[in-house]
PDB file of C-alpha atoms in Angstrom:
ATOM      1  CA  MET A1262      32.541 -34.808 102.179  1.00 58.00           C
ATOM      2  CA  SER A1263      36.078 -33.995 101.000  1.00 59.00           C
ATOM      3  CA  VAL A1264      37.270 -34.680  97.472  1.00 58.00           C
ATOM      4  CA  ALA A1265      39.709 -37.279  98.828  1.00 58.00           C
ATOM      5  CA  THR A1266      36.883 -39.169 100.525  1.00 62.00           C
ATOM      6  CA  LYS A1267      34.739 -39.035  97.397  1.00 59.00           C
ATOM      7  CA  THR A1268      37.635 -40.253  95.276  1.00 61.00           C
ATOM      8  CA  ASP A1269      38.421 -43.116  97.675  1.00 60.00           C
ATOM      9  CA  LYS A1270      34.814 -44.353  97.601  1.00 57.00           C
ATOM     10  CA  ILE A1271      34.720 -44.207  93.816  1.00 56.00           C
ATOM     11  CA  GLN A1272      38.064 -45.992  93.543  1.00 58.00           C
ATOM     12  CA  ARG A1273      36.896 -48.754  95.886  1.00 57.00           C
ATOM     13  CA  LEU A1274      33.871 -49.410  93.708  1.00 55.00           C
ATOM     14  CA  ALA A1275      36.070 -49.315  90.605  1.00 57.00           C
ATOM     15  CA  GLU A1276      38.258 -52.097  92.011  1.00 56.00           C
ATOM     16  CA  LEU A1277      35.307 -54.483  91.843  1.00 52.00           C
ATOM     17  CA  ALA A1278      35.747 -54.673  88.076  1.00 50.00           C
ATOM     18  CA  ALA A1279      39.152 -56.253  88.452  1.00 53.00           C
ATOM     19  CA  VAL A1280      37.615 -59.613  89.387  1.00 49.00           C
ATOM     20  CA  LYS A1281      35.969 -61.326  86.431  1.00 46.00           C
ATOM     21  CA  GLU A1282      35.313 -64.755  87.866  1.00 41.00           C
ATOM     22  CA  THR A1283      34.861 -66.410  91.210  1.00 38.00           C
ATOM     23  CA  SER A1284      36.843 -69.387  92.383  1.00 40.00           C
ATOM     24  CA  THR A1285      34.030 -71.671  91.246  1.00 41.00           C
ATOM     25  CA  GLY A1286      34.248 -70.413  87.695  1.00 40.00           C
ATOM     26  CA  ALA A1287      30.848 -68.697  87.777  1.00 45.00           C
ATOM     27  CA  SER A1288      30.643 -65.358  86.013  1.00 59.00           C
ATOM     28  CA  LEU A1289      30.732 -62.219  88.114  1.00 62.00           C
ATOM     29  CA  TRP A1290      27.185 -61.158  87.297  1.00 65.00           C
ATOM     30  CA  ARG A1291      25.739 -64.661  87.678  1.00 73.00           C
ATOM     31  CA  GLU A1292      27.223 -64.973  91.160  1.00 74.00           C
ATOM     32  CA  ALA A1293      26.108 -61.436  92.011  1.00 71.00           C
ATOM     33  CA  PHE A1294      22.554 -62.238  90.910  1.00 76.00           C
ATOM     34  CA  ARG A1295      22.520 -65.288  93.171  1.00 79.00           C
ATOM     35  CA  ARG A1296      23.519 -63.086  96.101  1.00 79.00           C
ATOM     36  CA  LEU A1297      20.921 -60.455  95.184  1.00 79.00           C
ATOM     37  CA  LYS A1298      18.135 -63.044  95.231  1.00 80.00           C
ATOM     38  CA  ARG A1299      19.067 -63.876  98.832  1.00 83.00           C
ATOM     39  CA  SER A1300      19.354 -60.245  99.922  1.00 84.00           C
ATOM     40  CA  LYS A1301      16.332 -58.783 101.724  1.00 88.00           C
ATOM     41  CA  MET A1302      17.705 -55.306 101.068  1.00 89.00           C
ATOM     42  CA  ALA A1303      17.780 -55.947  97.314  1.00 88.00           C
ATOM     43  CA  ILE A1304      14.285 -57.441  97.313  1.00 91.00           C
ATOM     44  CA  ILE A1305      12.790 -54.504  99.212  1.00 92.00           C
ATOM     45  CA  GLY A1306      14.579 -52.018  96.959  1.00 90.00           C
ATOM     46  CA  ALA A1307      13.439 -53.818  93.810  1.00 91.00           C
ATOM     47  CA  ILE A1308       9.817 -53.874  95.025  1.00 93.00           C
ATOM     48  CA  VAL A1309       9.864 -50.154  95.816  1.00 92.00           C
ATOM     49  CA  ILE A1310      11.416 -49.307  92.452  1.00 92.00           C
ATOM     50  CA  GLY A1311       8.999 -51.590  90.617  1.00 92.00           C
ATOM     51  CA  LEU A1312       5.979 -49.953  92.263  1.00 92.00           C
ATOM     52  CA  PHE A1313       7.364 -46.479  91.543  1.00 91.00           C
ATOM     53  CA  ILE A1314       7.940 -47.263  87.865  1.00 91.00           C
ATOM     54  CA  LEU A1315       4.496 -48.861  87.620  1.00 92.00           C
ATOM     55  CA  LEU A1316       2.888 -45.751  89.086  1.00 90.00           C
ATOM     56  CA  ALA A1317       4.879 -43.533  86.741  1.00 89.00           C
ATOM     57  CA  ILE A1318       3.636 -45.520  83.747  1.00 91.00           C
ATOM     58  CA  VAL A1319      -0.022 -46.041  84.635  1.00 91.00           C
ATOM     59  CA  GLY A1320      -0.535 -43.120  87.026  1.00 88.00           C
ATOM     60  CA  PRO A1321      -1.969 -40.667  84.476  1.00 87.00           C
ATOM     61  CA  TYR A1322      -4.421 -43.330  83.289  1.00 91.00           C
ATOM     62  CA  ILE A1323      -5.717 -44.413  86.713  1.00 91.00           C
ATOM     63  CA  ALA A1324      -5.838 -40.975  88.340  1.00 90.00           C
ATOM     64  CA  PRO A1325      -9.480 -40.453  89.368  1.00 91.00           C
ATOM     65  CA  PHE A1326      -9.458 -36.744  88.496  1.00 91.00           C
ATOM     66  CA  SER A1327      -7.524 -34.314  86.344  1.00 90.00           C
ATOM     67  CA  PRO A1328      -4.396 -33.207  88.247  1.00 89.00           C
ATOM     68  CA  THR A1329      -4.823 -29.620  87.019  1.00 87.00           C
ATOM     69  CA  ALA A1330      -8.605 -29.193  87.416  1.00 88.00           C
ATOM     70  CA  GLN A1331      -9.601 -26.904  90.284  1.00 89.00           C
ATOM     71  CA  THR A1332     -12.849 -28.800  90.735  1.00 86.00           C
ATOM     72  CA  TRP A1333     -13.280 -28.048  94.447  1.00 91.00           C
ATOM     73  CA  ARG A1334     -11.864 -24.523  94.408  1.00 90.00           C
ATOM     74  CA  ASN A1335     -14.910 -23.127  96.222  1.00 91.00           C
ATOM     75  CA  GLU A1336     -14.292 -25.493  99.170  1.00 90.00           C
ATOM     76  CA  VAL A1337     -10.762 -24.337  99.931  1.00 88.00           C
ATOM     77  CA  PHE A1338      -9.866 -20.932 101.372  1.00 88.00           C
ATOM     78  CA  ALA A1339      -6.091 -20.870 101.678  1.00 85.00           C
ATOM     79  CA  ASN A1340      -5.983 -17.237 102.812  1.00 85.00           C
ATOM     80  CA  ARG A1341      -8.109 -18.173 105.843  1.00 84.00           C
ATOM     81  CA  GLY A1342      -6.284 -21.452 106.473  1.00 84.00           C
ATOM     82  CA  GLU A1343      -9.309 -23.580 105.563  1.00 87.00           C
ATOM     83  CA  PHE A1344      -8.376 -26.786 103.736  1.00 89.00           C
ATOM     84  CA  VAL A1345     -10.056 -30.087 102.938  1.00 89.00           C
ATOM     85  CA  GLY A1346      -8.385 -33.222 104.246  1.00 87.00           C
ATOM     86  CA  MET A1347      -8.886 -36.873 103.400  1.00 90.00           C
ATOM     87  CA  ARG A1348     -12.388 -37.926 102.436  1.00 90.00           C
ATOM     88  CA  PRO A1349     -13.966 -40.714 100.318  1.00 90.00           C
ATOM     89  CA  GLU A1350     -13.788 -38.871  96.988  1.00 90.00           C
ATOM     90  CA  ASN A1351     -10.393 -37.276  97.701  1.00 89.00           C
ATOM     91  CA  TRP A1352      -8.152 -39.861  99.370  1.00 92.00           C
ATOM     92  CA  PHE A1353      -5.304 -37.425 100.046  1.00 92.00           C
ATOM     93  CA  GLY A1354      -7.464 -34.332 100.363  1.00 90.00           C
ATOM     94  CA  LEU A1355      -7.221 -31.144  98.305  1.00 91.00           C
ATOM     95  CA  ASP A1356      -4.390 -28.692  97.740  1.00 90.00           C
ATOM     96  CA  HIS A1357      -4.574 -24.920  98.099  1.00 88.00           C
ATOM     97  CA  LEU A1358      -6.292 -24.555  94.707  1.00 88.00           C
ATOM     98  CA  GLY A1359      -8.877 -27.282  95.233  1.00 90.00           C
ATOM     99  CA  ARG A1360      -7.084 -29.912  93.137  1.00 92.00           C
ATOM    100  CA  ASP A1361      -7.124 -33.594  94.059  1.00 93.00           C
ATOM    101  CA  MET A1362      -3.838 -34.434  95.802  1.00 93.00           C
ATOM    102  CA  PHE A1363      -4.048 -38.169  95.107  1.00 93.00           C
ATOM    103  CA  SER A1364      -4.320 -37.570  91.356  1.00 93.00           C
ATOM    104  CA  ARG A1365      -1.445 -35.105  91.461  1.00 92.00           C
ATOM    105  CA  MET A1366       0.742 -37.602  93.317  1.00 93.00           C
ATOM    106  CA  LEU A1367       0.032 -40.300  90.719  1.00 92.00           C
ATOM    107  CA  VAL A1368       0.756 -38.037  87.747  1.00 91.00           C
ATOM    108  CA  GLY A1369       3.729 -36.402  89.489  1.00 89.00           C
ATOM    109  CA  ALA A1370       5.483 -39.780  89.778  1.00 90.00           C
ATOM    110  CA  ARG A1371       6.079 -39.764  86.016  1.00 87.00           C
ATOM    111  CA  GLN A1372       7.671 -36.315  86.075  1.00 85.00           C
ATOM    112  CA  THR A1373       9.868 -37.285  89.019  1.00 86.00           C
ATOM    113  CA  LEU A1374      11.014 -40.479  87.294  1.00 87.00           C
ATOM    114  CA  LEU A1375      11.642 -38.577  84.045  1.00 87.00           C
ATOM    115  CA  VAL A1376      13.861 -36.037  85.787  1.00 87.00           C
ATOM    116  CA  GLY A1377      15.859 -38.737  87.584  1.00 88.00           C
ATOM    117  CA  VAL A1378      16.360 -40.941  84.532  1.00 89.00           C
ATOM    118  CA  VAL A1379      17.246 -38.135  82.110  1.00 91.00           C
ATOM    119  CA  ALA A1380      19.634 -36.471  84.580  1.00 91.00           C
ATOM    120  CA  THR A1381      21.391 -39.765  85.321  1.00 91.00           C
ATOM    121  CA  THR A1382      21.590 -40.572  81.609  1.00 92.00           C
ATOM    122  CA  ILE A1383      23.221 -37.210  80.892  1.00 93.00           C
ATOM    123  CA  GLY A1384      25.806 -37.763  83.607  1.00 92.00           C
ATOM    124  CA  LEU A1385      26.382 -41.374  82.542  1.00 92.00           C
ATOM    125  CA  ILE A1386      26.923 -40.653  78.841  1.00 93.00           C
ATOM    126  CA  ILE A1387      29.230 -37.651  79.258  1.00 94.00           C
ATOM    127  CA  GLY A1388      31.045 -39.248  82.183  1.00 92.00           C
ATOM    128  CA  PHE A1389      31.448 -42.455  80.169  1.00 91.00           C
ATOM    129  CA  VAL A1390      33.090 -40.559  77.299  1.00 92.00           C
ATOM    130  CA  ILE A1391      35.435 -38.591  79.553  1.00 92.00           C
ATOM    131  CA  GLY A1392      36.283 -41.546  81.781  1.00 90.00           C
ATOM    132  CA  GLY A1393      36.734 -43.856  78.811  1.00 88.00           C
ATOM    133  CA  LEU A1394      39.147 -41.493  77.100  1.00 89.00           C
ATOM    134  CA  SER A1395      41.065 -40.843  80.301  1.00 89.00           C
ATOM    135  CA  GLY A1396      41.273 -44.553  81.112  1.00 85.00           C
ATOM    136  CA  ALA A1397      42.414 -45.406  77.592  1.00 84.00           C
ATOM    137  CA  PHE A1398      45.166 -42.780  77.712  1.00 86.00           C
ATOM    138  CA  ALA A1399      46.296 -43.920  81.156  1.00 84.00           C
ATOM    139  CA  THR A1400      46.208 -47.633  80.329  1.00 82.00           C
ATOM    140  CA  LEU A1401      47.712 -47.824  76.848  1.00 77.00           C
ATOM    141  CA  GLY A1402      48.795 -44.282  75.979  1.00 77.00           C
ATOM    142  CA  GLY A1403      52.349 -44.361  77.329  1.00 79.00           C
ATOM    143  CA  ASP A1404      53.924 -41.307  78.932  1.00 82.00           C
ATOM    144  CA  THR A1405      51.995 -38.860  76.753  1.00 87.00           C
ATOM    145  CA  GLY A1406      48.740 -40.625  77.504  1.00 84.00           C
ATOM    146  CA  ARG A1407      49.389 -40.521  81.235  1.00 87.00           C
ATOM    147  CA  ARG A1408      50.004 -36.774  81.081  1.00 91.00           C
ATOM    148  CA  ILE A1409      46.718 -36.275  79.229  1.00 90.00           C
ATOM    149  CA  ASP A1410      44.973 -38.476  81.777  1.00 88.00           C
ATOM    150  CA  SER A1411      46.441 -36.389  84.590  1.00 90.00           C
ATOM    151  CA  VAL A1412      45.103 -33.158  83.075  1.00 91.00           C
ATOM    152  CA  ILE A1413      41.622 -34.633  82.613  1.00 90.00           C
ATOM    153  CA  MET A1414      41.533 -36.005  86.154  1.00 89.00           C
ATOM    154  CA  ARG A1415      42.560 -32.694  87.703  1.00 89.00           C
ATOM    155  CA  PHE A1416      39.567 -31.089  85.999  1.00 89.00           C
ATOM    156  CA  ILE A1417      37.336 -33.911  87.267  1.00 89.00           C
ATOM    157  CA  ASP A1418      38.749 -33.485  90.788  1.00 87.00           C
ATOM    158  CA  MET A1419      37.853 -29.796  90.661  1.00 87.00           C
ATOM    159  CA  MET A1420      34.248 -30.740  89.953  1.00 86.00           C
ATOM    160  CA  LEU A1421      34.279 -33.337  92.733  1.00 85.00           C
ATOM    161  CA  ALA A1422      35.638 -30.763  95.177  1.00 85.00           C
ATOM    162  CA  MET A1423      32.487 -28.650  94.848  1.00 83.00           C
ATOM    163  CA  PRO A1424      29.412 -29.687  96.888  1.00 82.00           C
ATOM    164  CA  SER A1425      27.073 -31.337  94.406  1.00 82.00           C
ATOM    165  CA  LEU A1426      23.978 -29.355  95.350  1.00 81.00           C
ATOM    166  CA  LEU A1427      25.879 -26.054  95.238  1.00 84.00           C
ATOM    167  CA  LEU A1428      27.186 -26.902  91.758  1.00 86.00           C
ATOM    168  CA  ALA A1429      23.691 -27.879  90.589  1.00 86.00           C
ATOM    169  CA  VAL A1430      22.180 -24.667  91.990  1.00 86.00           C
ATOM    170  CA  SER A1431      24.871 -22.567  90.288  1.00 87.00           C
ATOM    171  CA  ILE A1432      24.229 -24.198  86.909  1.00 87.00           C
ATOM    172  CA  ALA A1433      20.449 -23.933  87.262  1.00 85.00           C
ATOM    173  CA  ALA A1434      20.675 -20.266  88.287  1.00 84.00           C
ATOM    174  CA  VAL A1435      22.746 -19.455  85.202  1.00 86.00           C
ATOM    175  CA  MET A1436      20.524 -21.391  82.772  1.00 85.00           C
ATOM    176  CA  GLY A1437      17.203 -20.151  84.111  1.00 81.00           C
ATOM    177  CA  GLN A1438      14.110 -21.763  85.574  1.00 80.00           C
ATOM    178  CA  SER A1439      12.824 -24.833  83.697  1.00 82.00           C
ATOM    179  CA  LEU A1440      12.490 -28.594  83.985  1.00 82.00           C
ATOM    180  CA  THR A1441      15.190 -29.009  81.327  1.00 86.00           C
ATOM    181  CA  THR A1442      17.527 -26.869  83.417  1.00 87.00           C
ATOM    182  CA  VAL A1443      16.999 -29.126  86.434  1.00 88.00           C
ATOM    183  CA  MET A1444      17.803 -32.255  84.420  1.00 89.00           C
ATOM    184  CA  ILE A1445      20.952 -30.714  82.921  1.00 91.00           C
ATOM    185  CA  ALA A1446      22.152 -29.297  86.244  1.00 91.00           C
ATOM    186  CA  VAL A1447      21.699 -32.587  88.096  1.00 90.00           C
ATOM    187  CA  GLY A1448      23.218 -34.493  85.165  1.00 92.00           C
ATOM    188  CA  VAL A1449      26.356 -32.340  85.142  1.00 92.00           C
ATOM    189  CA  VAL A1450      26.846 -33.039  88.844  1.00 91.00           C
ATOM    190  CA  GLN A1451      26.910 -36.784  88.074  1.00 92.00           C
ATOM    191  CA  ILE A1452      29.579 -36.506  85.344  1.00 92.00           C
ATOM    192  CA  PRO A1453      32.738 -36.567  87.527  1.00 91.00           C
ATOM    193  CA  VAL A1454      31.498 -39.585  89.505  1.00 90.00           C
ATOM    194  CA  PHE A1455      30.947 -41.709  86.403  1.00 91.00           C
ATOM    195  CA  ALA A1456      34.145 -40.456  84.761  1.00 91.00           C
ATOM    196  CA  ARG A1457      36.365 -41.315  87.719  1.00 90.00           C
ATOM    197  CA  LEU A1458      34.623 -44.625  88.268  1.00 89.00           C
ATOM    198  CA  LEU A1459      35.049 -45.846  84.686  1.00 88.00           C
ATOM    199  CA  ARG A1460      38.627 -44.615  84.559  1.00 88.00           C
ATOM    200  CA  GLY A1461      39.436 -46.459  87.801  1.00 86.00           C
ATOM    201  CA  SER A1462      37.823 -49.641  86.489  1.00 84.00           C
ATOM    202  CA  MET A1463      39.829 -49.431  83.282  1.00 84.00           C
ATOM    203  CA  LEU A1464      43.070 -48.972  85.237  1.00 83.00           C
ATOM    204  CA  ALA A1465      42.203 -52.061  87.278  1.00 80.00           C
ATOM    205  CA  GLN A1466      41.616 -54.018  84.074  1.00 78.00           C
ATOM    206  CA  GLY A1467      44.720 -52.630  82.345  1.00 74.00           C
ATOM    207  CA  SER A1468      47.065 -55.014  84.147  1.00 73.00           C
ATOM    208  CA  ALA A1469      44.896 -58.095  83.611  1.00 71.00           C
ATOM    209  CA  ASP A1470      46.402 -61.127  81.870  1.00 73.00           C
ATOM    210  CA  TYR A1471      44.079 -60.905  78.878  1.00 72.00           C
ATOM    211  CA  VAL A1472      45.216 -57.334  78.191  1.00 73.00           C
ATOM    212  CA  LEU A1473      48.885 -58.296  78.395  1.00 75.00           C
ATOM    213  CA  ALA A1474      48.234 -61.253  76.106  1.00 77.00           C
ATOM    214  CA  ALA A1475      46.445 -59.073  73.550  1.00 75.00           C
ATOM    215  CA  LYS A1476      49.313 -56.565  73.574  1.00 73.00           C
ATOM    216  CA  SER A1477      51.881 -59.312  73.089  1.00 77.00           C
ATOM    217  CA  LEU A1478      49.926 -60.622  70.099  1.00 76.00           C
ATOM    218  CA  GLY A1479      50.022 -57.214  68.476  1.00 77.00           C
ATOM    219  CA  VAL A1480      46.326 -56.390  68.799  1.00 77.00           C
ATOM    220  CA  ARG A1481      45.689 -52.708  68.140  1.00 80.00           C
ATOM    221  CA  LYS A1482      45.316 -50.595  71.270  1.00 74.00           C
ATOM    222  CA  ARG A1483      41.985 -49.167  70.172  1.00 78.00           C
ATOM    223  CA  ARG A1484      40.576 -52.657  69.752  1.00 81.00           C
ATOM    224  CA  ILE A1485      41.864 -53.758  73.158  1.00 77.00           C
ATOM    225  CA  VAL A1486      40.168 -50.782  74.796  1.00 78.00           C
ATOM    226  CA  LEU A1487      36.837 -51.057  72.964  1.00 77.00           C
ATOM    227  CA  SER A1488      36.415 -54.830  72.876  1.00 77.00           C
ATOM    228  CA  GLN A1489      38.138 -55.911  76.089  1.00 77.00           C
ATOM    229  CA  ILE A1490      38.848 -53.272  78.719  1.00 79.00           C
ATOM    230  CA  ILE A1491      35.660 -51.173  78.555  1.00 80.00           C
ATOM    231  CA  PRO A1492      33.176 -54.102  78.480  1.00 79.00           C
ATOM    232  CA  ASN A1493      34.893 -55.631  81.513  1.00 77.00           C
ATOM    233  CA  SER A1494      34.866 -52.294  83.366  1.00 79.00           C
ATOM    234  CA  LEU A1495      31.122 -51.663  83.314  1.00 79.00           C
ATOM    235  CA  SER A1496      30.040 -53.583  86.434  1.00 78.00           C
ATOM    236  CA  PRO A1497      30.664 -50.810  89.001  1.00 81.00           C
ATOM    237  CA  VAL A1498      29.349 -48.189  86.575  1.00 85.00           C
ATOM    238  CA  ILE A1499      25.987 -49.973  86.426  1.00 83.00           C
ATOM    239  CA  VAL A1500      25.893 -50.120  90.223  1.00 82.00           C
ATOM    240  CA  GLN A1501      26.664 -46.407  90.453  1.00 85.00           C
ATOM    241  CA  ALA A1502      23.919 -45.586  87.948  1.00 87.00           C
ATOM    242  CA  THR A1503      21.386 -47.198  90.287  1.00 86.00           C
ATOM    243  CA  LEU A1504      22.696 -45.195  93.248  1.00 85.00           C
ATOM    244  CA  SER A1505      22.819 -42.007  91.172  1.00 88.00           C
ATOM    245  CA  LEU A1506      19.121 -42.276  90.355  1.00 88.00           C
ATOM    246  CA  ALA A1507      18.361 -41.830  94.040  1.00 87.00           C
ATOM    247  CA  THR A1508      20.693 -38.843  94.249  1.00 87.00           C
ATOM    248  CA  ALA A1509      19.246 -37.321  91.072  1.00 88.00           C
ATOM    249  CA  ILE A1510      15.673 -37.522  92.375  1.00 86.00           C
ATOM    250  CA  ILE A1511      16.632 -35.869  95.671  1.00 86.00           C
ATOM    251  CA  GLU A1512      18.715 -33.118  94.047  1.00 85.00           C
ATOM    252  CA  ALA A1513      16.023 -32.419  91.439  1.00 84.00           C
ATOM    253  CA  ALA A1514      13.467 -32.083  94.234  1.00 83.00           C
ATOM    254  CA  ALA A1515      15.847 -29.726  96.061  1.00 83.00           C
ATOM    255  CA  LEU A1516      16.220 -27.515  92.982  1.00 84.00           C
ATOM    256  CA  SER A1517      12.450 -27.441  92.518  1.00 79.00           C
ATOM    257  CA  TYR A1518      12.053 -26.589  96.200  1.00 78.00           C
ATOM    258  CA  LEU A1519      14.441 -23.650  95.723  1.00 79.00           C
ATOM    259  CA  GLY A1520      12.292 -22.369  92.858  1.00 77.00           C
ATOM    260  CA  LEU A1521      14.596 -23.437  90.023  1.00 80.00           C
ATOM    261  CA  GLY A1522      12.369 -26.201  88.649  1.00 75.00           C
ATOM    262  CA  ASN A1523       9.436 -26.199  86.268  1.00 74.00           C
ATOM    263  CA  PRO A1524       8.029 -22.648  86.039  1.00 71.00           C
ATOM    264  CA  ASP A1525       4.517 -24.016  85.417  1.00 73.00           C
ATOM    265  CA  PRO A1526       3.139 -24.865  88.893  1.00 69.00           C
ATOM    266  CA  ALA A1527       0.102 -26.570  87.349  1.00 72.00           C
ATOM    267  CA  ILE A1528       2.230 -29.499  86.128  1.00 79.00           C
ATOM    268  CA  PRO A1529       2.484 -31.932  89.044  1.00 85.00           C
ATOM    269  CA  GLU A1530       5.998 -32.935  90.086  1.00 84.00           C
ATOM    270  CA  TRP A1531       6.824 -33.995  93.616  1.00 88.00           C
ATOM    271  CA  GLY A1532       9.516 -31.369  94.148  1.00 84.00           C
ATOM    272  CA  VAL A1533       7.249 -28.589  92.852  1.00 83.00           C
ATOM    273  CA  MET A1534       4.376 -29.870  95.016  1.00 87.00           C
ATOM    274  CA  LEU A1535       6.661 -29.714  98.044  1.00 86.00           C
ATOM    275  CA  THR A1536       7.544 -26.122  97.184  1.00 82.00           C
ATOM    276  CA  GLN A1537       3.908 -25.103  96.891  1.00 84.00           C
ATOM    277  CA  ALA A1538       3.035 -26.767 100.203  1.00 87.00           C
ATOM    278  CA  GLN A1539       5.593 -24.921 102.338  1.00 84.00           C
ATOM    279  CA  ARG A1540       3.431 -21.789 102.509  1.00 86.00           C
ATOM    280  CA  PHE A1541       0.550 -23.721 104.037  1.00 88.00           C
ATOM    281  CA  PHE A1542       2.443 -26.128 106.271  1.00 87.00           C
ATOM    282  CA  ASP A1543       0.928 -24.791 109.512  1.00 87.00           C
ATOM    283  CA  ASN A1544      -2.658 -25.380 108.370  1.00 88.00           C
ATOM    284  CA  ALA A1545      -2.250 -28.263 105.890  1.00 88.00           C
ATOM    285  CA  PRO A1546       0.955 -30.205 106.702  1.00 90.00           C
ATOM    286  CA  MET A1547      -0.156 -33.259 104.728  1.00 90.00           C
ATOM    287  CA  MET A1548       0.236 -31.294 101.505  1.00 91.00           C
ATOM    288  CA  ALA A1549       3.989 -31.408 102.145  1.00 90.00           C
ATOM    289  CA  VAL A1550       4.077 -34.844 103.752  1.00 92.00           C
ATOM    290  CA  TYR A1551       2.739 -36.743 100.723  1.00 92.00           C
ATOM    291  CA  PRO A1552       5.361 -35.587  98.150  1.00 92.00           C
ATOM    292  CA  ALA A1553       8.121 -35.685 100.756  1.00 91.00           C
ATOM    293  CA  VAL A1554       7.329 -39.295 101.671  1.00 92.00           C
ATOM    294  CA  GLY A1555       7.130 -40.186  97.968  1.00 92.00           C
ATOM    295  CA  ILE A1556      10.594 -38.735  97.324  1.00 91.00           C
ATOM    296  CA  ILE A1557      12.108 -40.381 100.407  1.00 91.00           C
ATOM    297  CA  ILE A1558      10.688 -43.852  99.724  1.00 92.00           C
ATOM    298  CA  THR A1559      11.650 -43.756  96.040  1.00 91.00           C
ATOM    299  CA  ALA A1560      15.201 -42.622  96.790  1.00 90.00           C
ATOM    300  CA  LEU A1561      15.430 -45.276  99.504  1.00 92.00           C
ATOM    301  CA  GLY A1562      14.410 -47.980  97.013  1.00 91.00           C
ATOM    302  CA  PHE A1563      17.160 -47.061  94.552  1.00 90.00           C
ATOM    303  CA  THR A1564      19.678 -46.757  97.392  1.00 90.00           C
ATOM    304  CA  LEU A1565      18.815 -50.167  98.855  1.00 90.00           C
ATOM    305  CA  LEU A1566      19.093 -51.894  95.476  1.00 88.00           C
ATOM    306  CA  GLY A1567      22.314 -50.064  94.609  1.00 85.00           C
ATOM    307  CA  GLU A1568      23.965 -50.904  97.921  1.00 85.00           C
ATOM    308  CA  ALA A1569      22.865 -54.539  97.593  1.00 86.00           C
ATOM    309  CA  MET A1570      24.395 -54.672  94.106  1.00 82.00           C
ATOM    310  CA  ARG A1571      27.601 -53.129  95.433  1.00 79.00           C
ATOM    311  CA  GLU A1572      27.848 -55.796  98.135  1.00 78.00           C
ATOM    312  CA  ALA A1573      26.984 -58.590  95.695  1.00 76.00           C
ATOM    313  CA  LEU A1574      29.795 -57.521  93.374  1.00 71.00           C
ATOM    314  CA  ASP A1575      32.369 -57.074  96.135  1.00 62.00           C
ATOM    315  CA  PRO A1576      34.694 -60.115  96.169  1.00 54.00           C
ATOM    316  CA  LYS A1577      35.539 -59.497  99.848  1.00 53.00           C
ATOM    317  CA  LEU A1578      31.916 -60.107 100.812  1.00 51.00           C
ATOM    318  CA  ARG A1579      31.325 -63.277  98.851  1.00 50.00           C
ATOM    319  CA  GLY A1580      30.803 -66.391 100.899  1.00 48.00           C
TER     320      GLY A1580
END
């Protein structure tokens, strides 16, 4: 995807913040919530996300066995291609070290959620600061502010021009192999998206009547930005955060698959489990199928809810 295409998509979402109320006088979020309740896509996404979060919270407590204990090691002979599949005591079978796959999937959900949330939070916070400053300079900074905004946005465009996974791999390779590295690398990739989105929202709000009224009354520019423009520019940013969680989970799994994730293979995480399973795919394909399906379904849940929120906030789609 070209940088122009990425920028256009971000700008389109940013324009949603320009509409504060519907023709009926209902607030933007109240009307959006009404639409979400009628959306099958939103309901399915919310159910998937709810189940994933529930598993991440209670998984370690309901796991029938220790995810690191090699209890059935003498029943598995990976070098001879002899594995144990599903059976009553091991619902998902055993991995190459004789560990219970079902328990590892339950415990691994927490690690996967942690990576996605922390990475998205890093991108959101830093992107919020950069986008907020750039939007403030562009909206109320005059000619000097617009020049500063232009410099900041050219740097952001450079980051957007790089394929996200390639940028994440480059950062992870430089920082070294660890779970923290994965979260930072994926978080950095999210920064330009949030920065451009908030900046675009603030530009859309900058010409609103309430901003012009505040300026004519002599309200300080800093107060206008902090108390008026930024709060009214957050709607598309919240939507993007939901979509970015799906992207973060997939990219974190990709980094783990490439060997840049947690160096301790005993700690269950779906991306790491997928990496370990690739060596035994011919003889035990289900070892790879379980974490892969978990990643796909979880990412799909966040994507469905995010897209439903995007449509609910879009004034062109309101009936």
